[in-house]
Coordinates of C-alpha atoms in Angstrom, one line a residue:
Chain G
M1 CA 186.6 120.8 106.6
T2 CA 184.8 117.2 107.2
E3 CA 181.4 116.6 108.3
V4 CA 180.0 113.6 110.8
R5 CA 175.7 113.8 109.5
I6 CA 173.3 111.7 110.1
E7 CA 170.2 111.4 108.0
N8 CA 166.7 111.8 110.3
P9 CA 169.0 111.6 114.5
G10 CA 165.9 111.6 115.7
S11 CA 165.3 108.3 114.4
M12 CA 168.8 107.0 113.9
S13 CA 169.4 103.9 115.9
I14 CA 171.8 104.0 119.6
M15 CA 173.8 102.2 117.3
G16 CA 173.9 105.1 114.2
L17 CA 174.4 107.4 117.0
I18 CA 177.7 106.4 119.0
L19 CA 179.3 105.5 116.0
K20 CA 179.1 108.8 115.1
K21 CA 180.6 109.7 118.2
I22 CA 183.0 107.6 117.0
V23 CA 183.5 109.4 114.2
D24 CA 183.4 112.8 115.1
N25 CA 185.5 112.0 117.8
N26 CA 188.6 110.4 115.2
I27 CA 188.2 113.2 113.0
S28 CA 189.3 115.5 115.0
N29 CA 193.1 114.5 114.8
P30 CA 194.2 115.3 110.9
A31 CA 196.7 112.2 110.4
R32 CA 193.4 109.8 110.9
R33 CA 191.1 112.4 108.6
A34 CA 193.1 112.7 106.5
K35 CA 192.9 108.8 105.7
I36 CA 189.4 109.2 104.3
A37 CA 189.8 112.3 102.7
N38 CA 189.5 110.9 99.0
L39 CA 187.1 108.8 100.0
D40 CA 184.2 107.4 97.7
S41 CA 182.4 104.2 99.7
T42 CA 179.7 103.0 100.5
I43 CA 180.6 100.7 103.9
N44 CA 177.5 98.5 105.3
I45 CA 177.4 97.8 108.8
Q46 CA 175.6 95.7 110.9
A47 CA 176.2 95.9 114.7
G48 CA 174.4 92.4 116.4
K49 CA 170.3 93.9 114.9
M50 CA 171.4 97.2 114.1
K51 CA 172.1 97.8 110.4
I52 CA 173.2 101.2 109.4
H53 CA 175.5 102.4 106.6
L54 CA 178.3 105.0 106.6
V55 CA 179.1 107.6 102.6
M56 CA 182.1 108.5 102.3
K57 CA 182.6 111.1 99.5
G58 CA 184.6 113.9 100.2
G59 CA 186.0 114.3 102.7
D60 CA 182.4 113.9 104.7
V61 CA 180.9 110.9 106.1
E62 CA 177.2 110.4 106.6
I63 CA 175.5 107.7 108.5
R64 CA 172.4 106.4 107.8
H65 CA 170.0 103.8 108.2
G66 CA 169.5 100.6 107.2
W67 CA 171.9 99.0 104.6
H68 CA 173.2 100.7 101.3
A69 CA 171.5 98.2 98.1
N70 CA 175.2 97.8 96.4
P71 CA 177.6 98.5 98.8
T72 CA 181.4 99.2 98.7
A73 CA 182.5 96.5 101.7
T74 CA 180.2 95.1 104.9
V75 CA 180.8 94.7 108.4
V76 CA 178.4 92.3 110.3
G77 CA 179.7 91.5 113.8
S78 CA 177.8 91.3 117.4
M79 CA 178.2 94.5 118.9
D80 CA 180.6 93.8 121.1
A81 CA 183.0 92.3 118.5
I82 CA 182.7 95.9 116.9
M83 CA 183.3 97.2 119.9
A84 CA 186.4 95.8 120.3
V85 CA 187.8 96.7 117.0
G86 CA 187.3 100.0 117.7
K87 CA 189.0 100.0 120.9
G88 CA 192.5 97.9 119.2
H89 CA 191.7 94.6 120.7
Y90 CA 192.7 92.7 117.2
H91 CA 193.5 89.4 119.5
K92 CA 189.9 88.7 120.0
V93 CA 189.6 89.0 116.0
P94 CA 189.9 85.3 115.7
L95 CA 187.6 84.3 117.8
Y96 CA 185.4 86.4 117.1
F97 CA 185.4 85.4 112.9
I98 CA 185.5 82.1 114.7
T99 CA 182.3 82.0 116.5
R100 CA 181.5 83.5 113.2
N101 CA 180.1 86.9 115.6
F102 CA 181.9 89.1 113.2
K103 CA 182.3 88.7 109.6
V104 CA 183.4 91.4 106.7
G105 CA 182.6 90.5 102.8
G106 CA 182.8 93.3 99.5
N107 CA 186.5 95.4 99.1
L108 CA 188.2 94.3 102.1
F109 CA 190.7 97.3 101.2
A110 CA 187.9 100.2 101.7
L111 CA 187.7 99.2 105.5
L112 CA 191.2 99.9 106.1
P113 CA 190.6 103.7 106.3
L114 CA 187.5 103.1 108.3
M115 CA 189.6 101.1 111.0
S116 CA 191.2 104.4 111.6
I117 CA 188.0 106.6 112.2
M118 CA 186.4 104.0 114.1
K119 CA 189.0 103.9 116.9
M120 CA 187.6 104.0 120.9
Chain Y
M1 CA 142.0 127.6 158.4
K2 CA 142.6 131.4 158.8
M3 CA 146.1 133.1 159.4
N4 CA 146.6 136.9 160.2
R5 CA 150.0 137.0 157.8
D6 CA 151.3 139.9 159.7
A7 CA 150.9 138.4 163.0
V8 CA 152.6 135.0 161.3
I9 CA 155.2 137.3 159.6
K10 CA 156.2 139.6 162.7
R11 CA 156.7 136.2 164.5
L12 CA 158.8 134.5 162.5
K13 CA 161.0 138.0 162.9
D14 CA 161.2 138.0 166.1
I15 CA 162.0 133.8 166.5
V16 CA 165.1 133.5 163.2
G17 CA 165.3 137.9 162.8
P18 CA 164.2 139.1 159.2
D19 CA 167.3 137.8 157.7
R20 CA 165.9 134.4 157.2
V21 CA 162.4 135.0 156.3
L22 CA 161.5 135.4 152.3
T23 CA 158.2 137.8 152.3
S24 CA 158.4 139.3 148.5
Q25 CA 156.4 137.9 146.0
T26 CA 159.1 137.1 143.6
D27 CA 161.0 135.8 146.8
L28 CA 158.8 133.6 147.5
E29 CA 157.4 132.2 144.4
P30 CA 160.6 129.8 143.7
Y31 CA 158.1 127.6 146.3
S32 CA 155.0 127.9 144.5
A33 CA 155.1 125.2 141.9
D34 CA 157.9 122.5 140.7
M35 CA 158.9 121.2 137.4
T36 CA 156.2 119.0 137.3
E37 CA 152.1 120.1 135.6
A38 CA 150.6 120.8 139.0
E39 CA 148.7 123.8 139.7
P40 CA 151.0 126.7 141.9
H41 CA 150.0 127.9 145.2
M42 CA 151.9 130.7 146.6
P43 CA 152.5 130.6 150.0
D44 CA 152.8 133.4 152.5
A45 CA 156.6 133.1 153.8
A46 CA 159.4 131.3 153.8
V47 CA 161.9 130.5 156.7
F48 CA 164.9 129.9 156.5
P49 CA 165.6 128.1 160.1
L50 CA 169.1 125.9 161.2
S51 CA 168.4 124.1 164.7
T52 CA 165.9 121.6 165.4
Q53 CA 164.3 124.7 168.5
E54 CA 164.2 127.9 166.2
I55 CA 161.6 124.5 164.3
V56 CA 160.3 123.8 167.7
Q57 CA 159.1 127.8 168.0
I58 CA 158.5 128.1 164.2
V59 CA 155.6 125.2 165.0
K60 CA 154.4 126.4 168.4
M61 CA 154.1 130.1 166.8
A62 CA 152.1 128.0 164.0
N63 CA 149.6 125.9 165.6
E64 CA 148.7 129.5 167.9
E65 CA 148.4 131.0 164.9
K66 CA 146.7 128.3 162.4
C67 CA 149.7 128.7 159.7
P68 CA 150.3 125.5 157.3
L69 CA 153.9 125.0 157.7
I70 CA 155.5 123.1 154.5
S71 CA 158.9 121.4 154.4
S72 CA 161.0 121.7 151.7
V73 CA 164.3 121.4 150.7
A74 CA 165.2 120.7 146.9
R75 CA 161.6 120.8 145.6
T76 CA 162.6 117.6 143.2
N77 CA 160.2 115.0 144.3
L78 CA 158.2 115.1 141.7
G79 CA 154.7 115.1 142.7
G80 CA 154.2 118.4 143.6
L81 CA 154.5 118.0 147.9
T82 CA 155.9 121.0 149.2
I83 CA 153.4 123.1 147.1
P84 CA 151.3 124.8 149.2
E85 CA 148.0 124.0 148.3
R86 CA 146.4 126.2 151.0
G87 CA 148.8 129.2 151.5
G88 CA 151.5 129.4 154.9
L89 CA 154.9 128.8 155.7
I90 CA 157.5 126.9 154.1
L91 CA 159.7 125.5 156.3
D92 CA 162.8 125.5 153.9
L93 CA 165.6 123.4 155.5
T94 CA 167.5 124.4 153.2
R95 CA 170.5 125.2 155.1
M96 CA 170.1 122.7 158.2
R97 CA 172.6 120.6 156.0
K98 CA 174.7 119.4 158.7
I99 CA 176.6 115.7 158.7
H100 CA 176.9 115.0 162.3
A101 CA 178.8 112.0 162.3
V102 CA 179.4 109.0 160.9
N103 CA 179.4 105.7 163.3
T104 CA 182.1 104.1 161.1
D105 CA 181.6 100.4 163.5
E106 CA 177.3 100.2 163.2
M107 CA 178.2 102.1 159.4
Y108 CA 175.4 104.3 159.6
I109 CA 175.5 108.8 158.9
M110 CA 173.6 111.2 161.3
I111 CA 172.7 114.1 158.9
E112 CA 170.0 116.6 159.2
P113 CA 167.0 117.0 157.2
G114 CA 168.4 120.2 154.0
T115 CA 171.4 117.6 153.9
T116 CA 172.2 116.3 150.4
F117 CA 173.7 113.3 148.7
Q118 CA 176.3 114.8 147.1
D119 CA 177.4 116.7 151.0
V120 CA 176.7 113.0 151.5
K121 CA 179.0 111.2 148.8
D122 CA 181.9 114.2 150.1
Y123 CA 181.7 113.3 153.5
L124 CA 182.6 110.2 152.7
E125 CA 184.8 110.3 150.1
T126 CA 187.3 113.3 152.3
H127 CA 186.0 111.1 155.7
H128 CA 185.5 107.8 154.9
P129 CA 186.4 106.6 151.6
D130 CA 185.7 102.7 152.6
L131 CA 182.1 103.3 153.0
R132 CA 179.1 104.7 150.2
F133 CA 176.1 105.9 150.8
S134 CA 173.2 105.1 147.9
Y135 CA 171.8 107.5 145.6
P136 CA 168.9 108.3 143.7
L137 CA 168.7 108.8 139.7
S138 CA 167.4 112.4 140.8
P139 CA 170.5 115.4 140.8
P140 CA 172.9 115.6 143.2
W141 CA 171.0 118.4 145.5
T142 CA 168.3 116.2 146.4
G143 CA 167.9 116.5 149.8
V144 CA 168.2 112.2 151.3
I145 CA 165.8 112.6 154.4
A146 CA 163.0 114.1 152.1
N147 CA 163.9 111.0 149.1
T148 CA 164.3 108.8 152.5
L149 CA 160.2 109.7 153.9
L150 CA 159.1 109.9 150.6
N151 CA 159.5 106.3 150.1
G152 CA 162.3 107.0 147.3
L153 CA 164.7 104.9 145.6
A154 CA 168.6 104.5 144.7
N155 CA 170.8 102.8 143.4
L156 CA 171.4 99.7 146.1
S157 CA 167.7 99.6 145.8
F158 CA 167.2 96.7 144.5
R159 CA 169.5 95.2 147.2
G160 CA 167.7 97.0 150.0
G161 CA 164.3 98.1 148.7
T162 CA 163.2 101.7 149.4
M163 CA 165.3 104.3 151.6
D164 CA 162.8 104.5 154.7
Q165 CA 164.0 100.6 154.7
W166 CA 167.1 101.7 156.1
I167 CA 166.2 104.5 158.0
N168 CA 167.8 103.3 161.7
C169 CA 166.4 106.2 164.1
M170 CA 165.0 109.9 163.3
E171 CA 164.5 113.3 165.5
V172 CA 161.1 114.5 165.0
V173 CA 159.8 117.4 165.4
L174 CA 155.7 116.8 166.5
P175 CA 153.3 119.3 164.6
T176 CA 152.9 119.9 168.3
G177 CA 156.2 121.6 169.1
E178 CA 157.5 118.3 171.0
I179 CA 160.4 116.8 170.4
M180 CA 160.5 112.7 169.6
K181 CA 163.1 110.7 169.0
T182 CA 162.6 106.7 166.6
G183 CA 164.2 103.7 167.0
S184 CA 167.0 102.5 169.5
A185 CA 167.4 106.3 169.7
V186 CA 164.6 106.2 172.6
L187 CA 167.1 103.9 174.4
T188 CA 170.3 104.3 173.7
D189 CA 172.8 107.3 172.5
I190 CA 173.8 104.8 169.7
W191 CA 171.6 105.0 166.5
W192 CA 172.1 101.5 165.2
G193 CA 168.8 100.8 163.3
K194 CA 164.7 100.1 164.6
G195 CA 165.1 98.2 167.6
P196 CA 163.3 95.3 169.0
I197 CA 160.5 98.1 169.8
P198 CA 157.1 98.9 167.7
D199 CA 158.3 100.7 165.1
L200 CA 156.5 105.2 165.1
G201 CA 159.5 105.9 163.2
A202 CA 156.2 104.9 160.2
L203 CA 155.0 107.7 161.6
F204 CA 157.0 109.8 159.5
Y205 CA 157.9 107.8 156.4
G206 CA 155.0 107.7 153.8
W207 CA 153.3 111.2 155.1
Q208 CA 154.1 113.6 152.7
G209 CA 155.4 115.8 155.7
T210 CA 151.6 115.6 156.6
T211 CA 153.0 114.0 161.0
G212 CA 155.7 115.7 161.9
I213 CA 159.2 117.2 160.8
V214 CA 161.9 115.5 161.0
T215 CA 165.1 117.2 161.6
K216 CA 167.9 114.2 162.1
M217 CA 168.3 111.0 161.0
A218 CA 170.4 108.2 161.3
V219 CA 170.3 106.3 157.9
E220 CA 172.7 103.2 157.1
V221 CA 175.6 103.3 154.8
Y222 CA 177.5 100.7 153.1
P223 CA 181.3 99.1 152.6
K224 CA 182.3 100.4 149.4
L225 CA 184.7 97.5 147.8
P226 CA 187.9 98.0 145.6
Y227 CA 186.7 96.7 142.3
N228 CA 183.4 97.0 140.7
E229 CA 182.7 97.1 137.3
R230 CA 178.9 98.6 135.2
A231 CA 178.3 97.3 131.7
F232 CA 175.1 98.2 130.2
I233 CA 172.9 95.6 128.1
L234 CA 171.3 96.3 124.7
C235 CA 167.7 94.3 125.0
Y236 CA 166.2 93.9 122.0
R237 CA 162.6 93.6 123.1
L238 CA 161.3 94.9 126.0
E239 CA 160.7 91.5 127.9
D240 CA 164.1 90.2 126.4
G241 CA 165.1 93.5 129.1
F242 CA 162.9 92.5 131.9
D243 CA 163.2 88.6 131.8
L244 CA 167.1 89.9 132.6
M245 CA 166.6 92.3 135.1
R246 CA 164.7 89.2 136.9
T247 CA 166.8 86.5 136.4
L248 CA 169.8 88.2 136.9
S249 CA 168.3 89.2 140.4
R250 CA 167.6 85.9 141.7
T251 CA 172.1 85.4 141.4
L252 CA 172.1 87.2 143.9
L253 CA 175.1 88.5 142.8
F254 CA 174.6 92.0 141.8
D255 CA 174.8 95.6 143.3
D256 CA 172.3 97.5 140.8
I257 CA 170.2 95.9 138.4
G258 CA 168.2 98.4 136.6
G259 CA 166.6 99.0 133.0
L260 CA 165.7 102.4 130.9
S261 CA 164.0 102.2 128.1
W262 CA 165.3 103.2 124.3
P263 CA 164.7 107.4 124.5
T264 CA 166.8 108.0 127.4
G265 CA 169.8 106.3 124.8
K266 CA 169.1 108.7 122.5
M267 CA 168.2 111.5 125.3
L268 CA 172.3 110.7 125.9
F269 CA 172.8 112.2 122.3
G270 CA 171.1 115.2 122.9
L271 CA 168.4 114.7 121.5
R272 CA 165.4 115.7 122.3
E273 CA 162.3 116.0 119.8
N274 CA 160.9 113.3 117.2
L275 CA 162.7 111.1 118.7
V276 CA 161.4 107.6 117.2
K277 CA 162.6 104.5 117.3
A278 CA 164.7 102.5 114.6
S279 CA 163.0 100.4 113.0
D280 CA 166.3 97.7 114.0
E281 CA 166.6 99.5 118.1
P282 CA 166.8 97.7 121.1
E283 CA 164.3 99.0 123.0
F284 CA 165.8 98.6 127.1
F285 CA 168.7 98.9 128.3
V286 CA 169.5 97.0 131.2
Y287 CA 171.7 98.1 133.2
I288 CA 173.9 96.5 135.7
D289 CA 176.5 96.8 138.6
Y290 CA 178.7 94.8 140.2
A291 CA 181.8 95.0 143.0
A292 CA 183.7 92.8 144.5
N293 CA 186.8 92.4 147.5
T294 CA 189.3 91.1 145.0
K295 CA 189.9 90.8 140.9
G296 CA 188.7 87.0 141.5
E297 CA 185.9 87.2 142.9
L298 CA 184.8 89.9 140.5
S299 CA 185.9 87.8 137.1
A300 CA 183.7 84.8 139.5
K301 CA 181.1 87.6 139.5
K302 CA 181.0 88.4 135.6
K303 CA 181.4 84.8 134.5
V304 CA 178.4 83.9 136.7
L305 CA 177.0 86.6 134.5
N306 CA 177.9 85.6 130.9
G307 CA 176.1 82.3 132.3
V308 CA 173.2 83.5 133.0
L309 CA 173.5 85.4 129.6
K310 CA 174.4 82.3 127.7
K311 CA 171.1 80.3 129.2
A312 CA 168.9 83.5 129.0
A313 CA 169.9 83.8 124.3
K314 CA 169.6 80.2 124.9
R315 CA 165.5 80.4 125.4
G316 CA 164.9 83.4 123.5
V317 CA 166.2 86.5 124.9
E318 CA 167.9 88.7 122.0
F319 CA 170.1 91.3 123.9
E320 CA 174.2 92.1 122.8
N321 CA 176.8 91.4 124.5
P322 CA 177.1 93.7 128.0
L323 CA 179.3 97.2 127.0
D324 CA 181.5 97.7 129.3
V325 CA 180.5 101.9 130.2
P326 CA 184.1 102.8 130.5
T327 CA 184.1 102.4 126.9
L328 CA 180.8 104.2 126.1
V329 CA 181.9 107.1 128.1
R330 CA 185.3 107.5 126.3
V331 CA 183.0 106.9 123.4
N332 CA 180.7 109.7 124.6
P333 CA 181.0 111.7 128.0
A334 CA 177.4 111.7 128.3
F335 CA 177.5 107.6 129.2
E336 CA 179.2 109.3 132.8
K337 CA 175.7 110.1 133.6
F338 CA 175.2 106.2 134.4
A339 CA 178.7 105.6 135.5
S340 CA 179.0 107.1 139.2
F341 CA 176.0 108.9 141.3
P342 CA 174.2 111.4 141.8
T343 CA 174.3 112.6 138.4
T344 CA 172.7 115.9 137.3
L345 CA 170.5 114.6 134.7
D346 CA 170.5 117.4 132.6
F347 CA 169.1 115.8 129.7
L348 CA 166.5 115.8 131.1
L349 CA 166.1 118.7 133.1
E350 CA 167.5 121.2 131.5
T351 CA 165.1 121.3 128.6
E352 CA 163.5 124.2 126.3
A353 CA 160.2 122.5 127.2
G354 CA 161.4 122.9 130.9
G355 CA 158.3 120.3 132.2
L356 CA 159.1 117.1 133.5
T357 CA 157.1 115.1 135.6
W358 CA 156.5 111.5 135.9
V359 CA 154.2 108.4 137.5
G360 CA 156.3 106.7 139.2
T361 CA 155.5 103.2 140.4
Y362 CA 156.4 99.8 142.2
G363 CA 154.4 96.3 141.9
P364 CA 155.1 93.5 140.9
T365 CA 157.8 92.0 138.1
A366 CA 154.9 89.8 136.6
H367 CA 153.6 92.4 135.7
W368 CA 156.2 94.5 134.5
S369 CA 155.9 93.4 131.2
E370 CA 152.3 94.4 130.5
V371 CA 152.1 97.6 132.8
S372 CA 154.8 98.9 130.4
R373 CA 153.0 98.0 127.3
K374 CA 150.1 99.8 128.4
C375 CA 151.9 103.2 130.0
H376 CA 153.8 102.9 127.1
A377 CA 150.8 103.3 124.6
I378 CA 149.5 106.1 126.6
Q379 CA 152.2 107.7 126.4
E380 CA 153.3 107.6 122.5
E381 CA 149.1 108.4 122.1
A382 CA 149.5 111.6 123.5
G383 CA 152.2 112.4 121.6
F384 CA 155.3 111.1 124.0
P385 CA 157.9 109.0 123.8
P386 CA 157.6 106.4 126.1
V387 CA 160.4 107.1 128.2
L388 CA 160.4 104.2 131.4
V389 CA 163.1 103.6 134.4
S390 CA 162.7 100.9 136.0
R391 CA 164.3 98.6 138.7
P392 CA 164.2 95.6 140.7
M393 CA 163.8 96.3 144.3
K394 CA 164.7 94.4 147.4
L395 CA 166.9 91.6 145.2
G396 CA 163.5 91.4 142.9
H397 CA 161.0 90.9 146.0
Y398 CA 159.0 93.8 143.4
G399 CA 159.6 96.1 141.2
V400 CA 160.2 99.4 139.9
A401 CA 158.7 101.2 136.7
R402 CA 158.6 104.8 135.9
F403 CA 157.0 106.6 133.3
I404 CA 158.4 109.8 132.4
Q405 CA 157.2 112.5 130.4
I406 CA 159.7 115.9 129.7
F407 CA 156.4 118.8 128.7
R408 CA 155.6 122.5 127.5
K409 CA 154.6 124.3 131.1
N410 CA 154.1 127.4 129.1
D411 CA 152.2 126.1 127.3
P412 CA 148.6 125.5 129.5
E413 CA 147.3 122.5 126.5
H414 CA 149.9 120.4 127.1
R415 CA 150.0 121.0 130.7
K416 CA 147.1 119.6 130.9
L417 CA 147.8 117.2 128.0
V418 CA 150.7 115.7 130.4
R419 CA 147.9 115.9 133.4
Q420 CA 145.5 113.3 131.5
V421 CA 148.2 110.9 129.8
N422 CA 149.6 110.7 134.0
E423 CA 145.7 110.1 135.3
K424 CA 145.6 107.2 132.5
I425 CA 149.0 106.3 133.6
F426 CA 147.7 105.9 137.1
E427 CA 144.8 104.3 136.5
T428 CA 146.8 101.2 134.3
A429 CA 149.5 100.9 137.1
L430 CA 147.2 100.4 140.0
D431 CA 145.2 98.5 138.1
L432 CA 147.7 96.2 137.2
G433 CA 148.8 95.9 141.4
Y434 CA 151.7 99.1 140.7
I435 CA 151.3 101.7 143.9
P436 CA 152.8 105.2 142.7
Y437 CA 154.7 106.6 145.1
K438 CA 155.3 110.2 145.5
A439 CA 151.0 110.5 144.9
P440 CA 150.7 114.1 144.1
V441 CA 147.2 114.9 145.4
W442 CA 144.8 113.9 142.0
G443 CA 146.9 110.9 142.5
W444 CA 145.1 110.5 146.2
D445 CA 141.9 111.1 145.0
K446 CA 142.3 108.2 143.1
F447 CA 143.4 106.4 145.6
L448 CA 141.1 106.9 147.8
K449 CA 138.2 104.9 145.5
R450 CA 140.2 102.4 146.1
I451 CA 141.9 102.2 149.3
D452 CA 140.8 100.0 152.3
P453 CA 138.1 102.2 153.9
I454 CA 139.8 100.4 157.7
Y455 CA 142.7 101.5 156.4
R456 CA 142.0 104.8 155.7
Q457 CA 140.4 105.5 158.4
K458 CA 143.1 104.9 160.4
M459 CA 145.0 107.3 158.8
E460 CA 143.4 110.2 159.9
Q461 CA 142.2 109.7 163.5
I462 CA 146.5 109.2 163.3
K463 CA 146.5 112.5 161.5
K464 CA 144.1 114.2 164.1
M465 CA 146.0 112.5 166.9
L466 CA 149.6 114.0 166.2
D467 CA 148.5 117.3 164.4
P468 CA 145.4 118.4 165.9
N469 CA 145.2 121.3 164.2
G470 CA 145.7 120.1 161.2
I471 CA 148.6 122.5 160.1
M472 CA 151.0 120.3 158.4
N473 CA 151.7 120.2 154.1
P474 CA 148.1 120.3 155.2
G475 CA 145.6 118.7 151.9
K476 CA 148.2 116.4 150.5
M477 CA 147.1 112.9 150.7
R478 CA 144.0 114.5 151.2
L479 CA 144.6 114.7 154.8

């Protein structure tokens, strides 16, 4: 069974706590859960000033504070930009790119499964 | 004051019948304490009156028997204000919760002392969906009149100030058993306002139940506009949050503006213990409510909000753009607690620790950051997370800073510690011009060291004049 864990929840930022809820909500859907079942990747995410990284391995997800030194991919955006992506407001994404409110890096293919567990 | 307990109970049963009088230790225990660290005191009996006339008879009897009378509803004031310092009789007003009328022309609701915020909400939603009331950040079963008389605040206090400002008229049973009205009700049957006459209603609000028992009150309600939005803004520093609240206040566009410190956010995710602020975590969350008659007006308000935020960002205020509450609720249903009021606040009330206490203060917004930083240092030094609830009041003329502590109620050492913390916060706040509301008895000891002596003398004279036998909630406010 897929599990979403947080390392030291009491000292995790609100961004990490929100993200855990989002991932929890998504992996209750078997189709979305299946998309991360075989992943072995680490994604750095920065929302506003808050930095976390997701370690996805064997179908489990762990959310840790701060950035990983060697991530598979990186997503940087304002909090509302990242929420807009989660809400499927993809029409807003080009504007966020133009205004530099949303940036991605690393292996972009690794981000595709992430989209399926970050839907709001 | 000495009373004959048996005689009081017998006479009480003669007035209301035996079924509405509690005398056993088990039944009386809940009235002896509240959620705070305040010392418990047992009452001698509790009674459930159903009418003003019954209260008149009880008050007359209490005067003859020299029996203390303590009015009580939900007992959630967090100041130990219904704990019977000197024993006596609890007037449990929870069964007097009739809503007498809503005057839609002058926009007021006439209620009894047991009427709760949930009662008012349900009533308005059913019978007058175009009207709304104001709800405090306290449980739905809290008594409206109690919060109003104790200078409490509610979510429309940003516009209207403390709830006592919304009182139109009252019916009060005086400590002598006389019935007095206040406001326009002394001259007309329409309870439309305080009226252009001396406001003798002020003899009863802010007095912690030491001058009379309010049995009926007309309090303002407001039009409910069809469109509304609520948003959260994460601010990286406390100072950023206060800056935004002050700036947004002055646009005059919003219905509510409030702020919460970072531990509250974690509590919404079910976390209670070992709360530590992440180094990159926003320190303060500002929430705003705005309502409009049309979608266009709502969108115009949003545009103004965004404009204010852009300017704030330019001058170095650090925050995230507004997050809409429906999205947050979808992610974490616990955010619903901030989506509609009144709310249960289970994250504060239903803890294993069992104790909840605070120092809530009103004071100058110019010192918001300083008072908060200093009081947070006191909280953290003692091992409490820096929980703060804040709000600009009356369009920003002053502000609220309420410091909340969850503590282990059954641990005497922790109770002692939390009292020390509260006392330090109380003094620190006073030093910076913040005056605690719903002040407990120990707080009044601190007030008395600073209060203007003539003012205090007049308070004592008024008390003596209204309550010559000193039966009304004796000991509170050191009266």
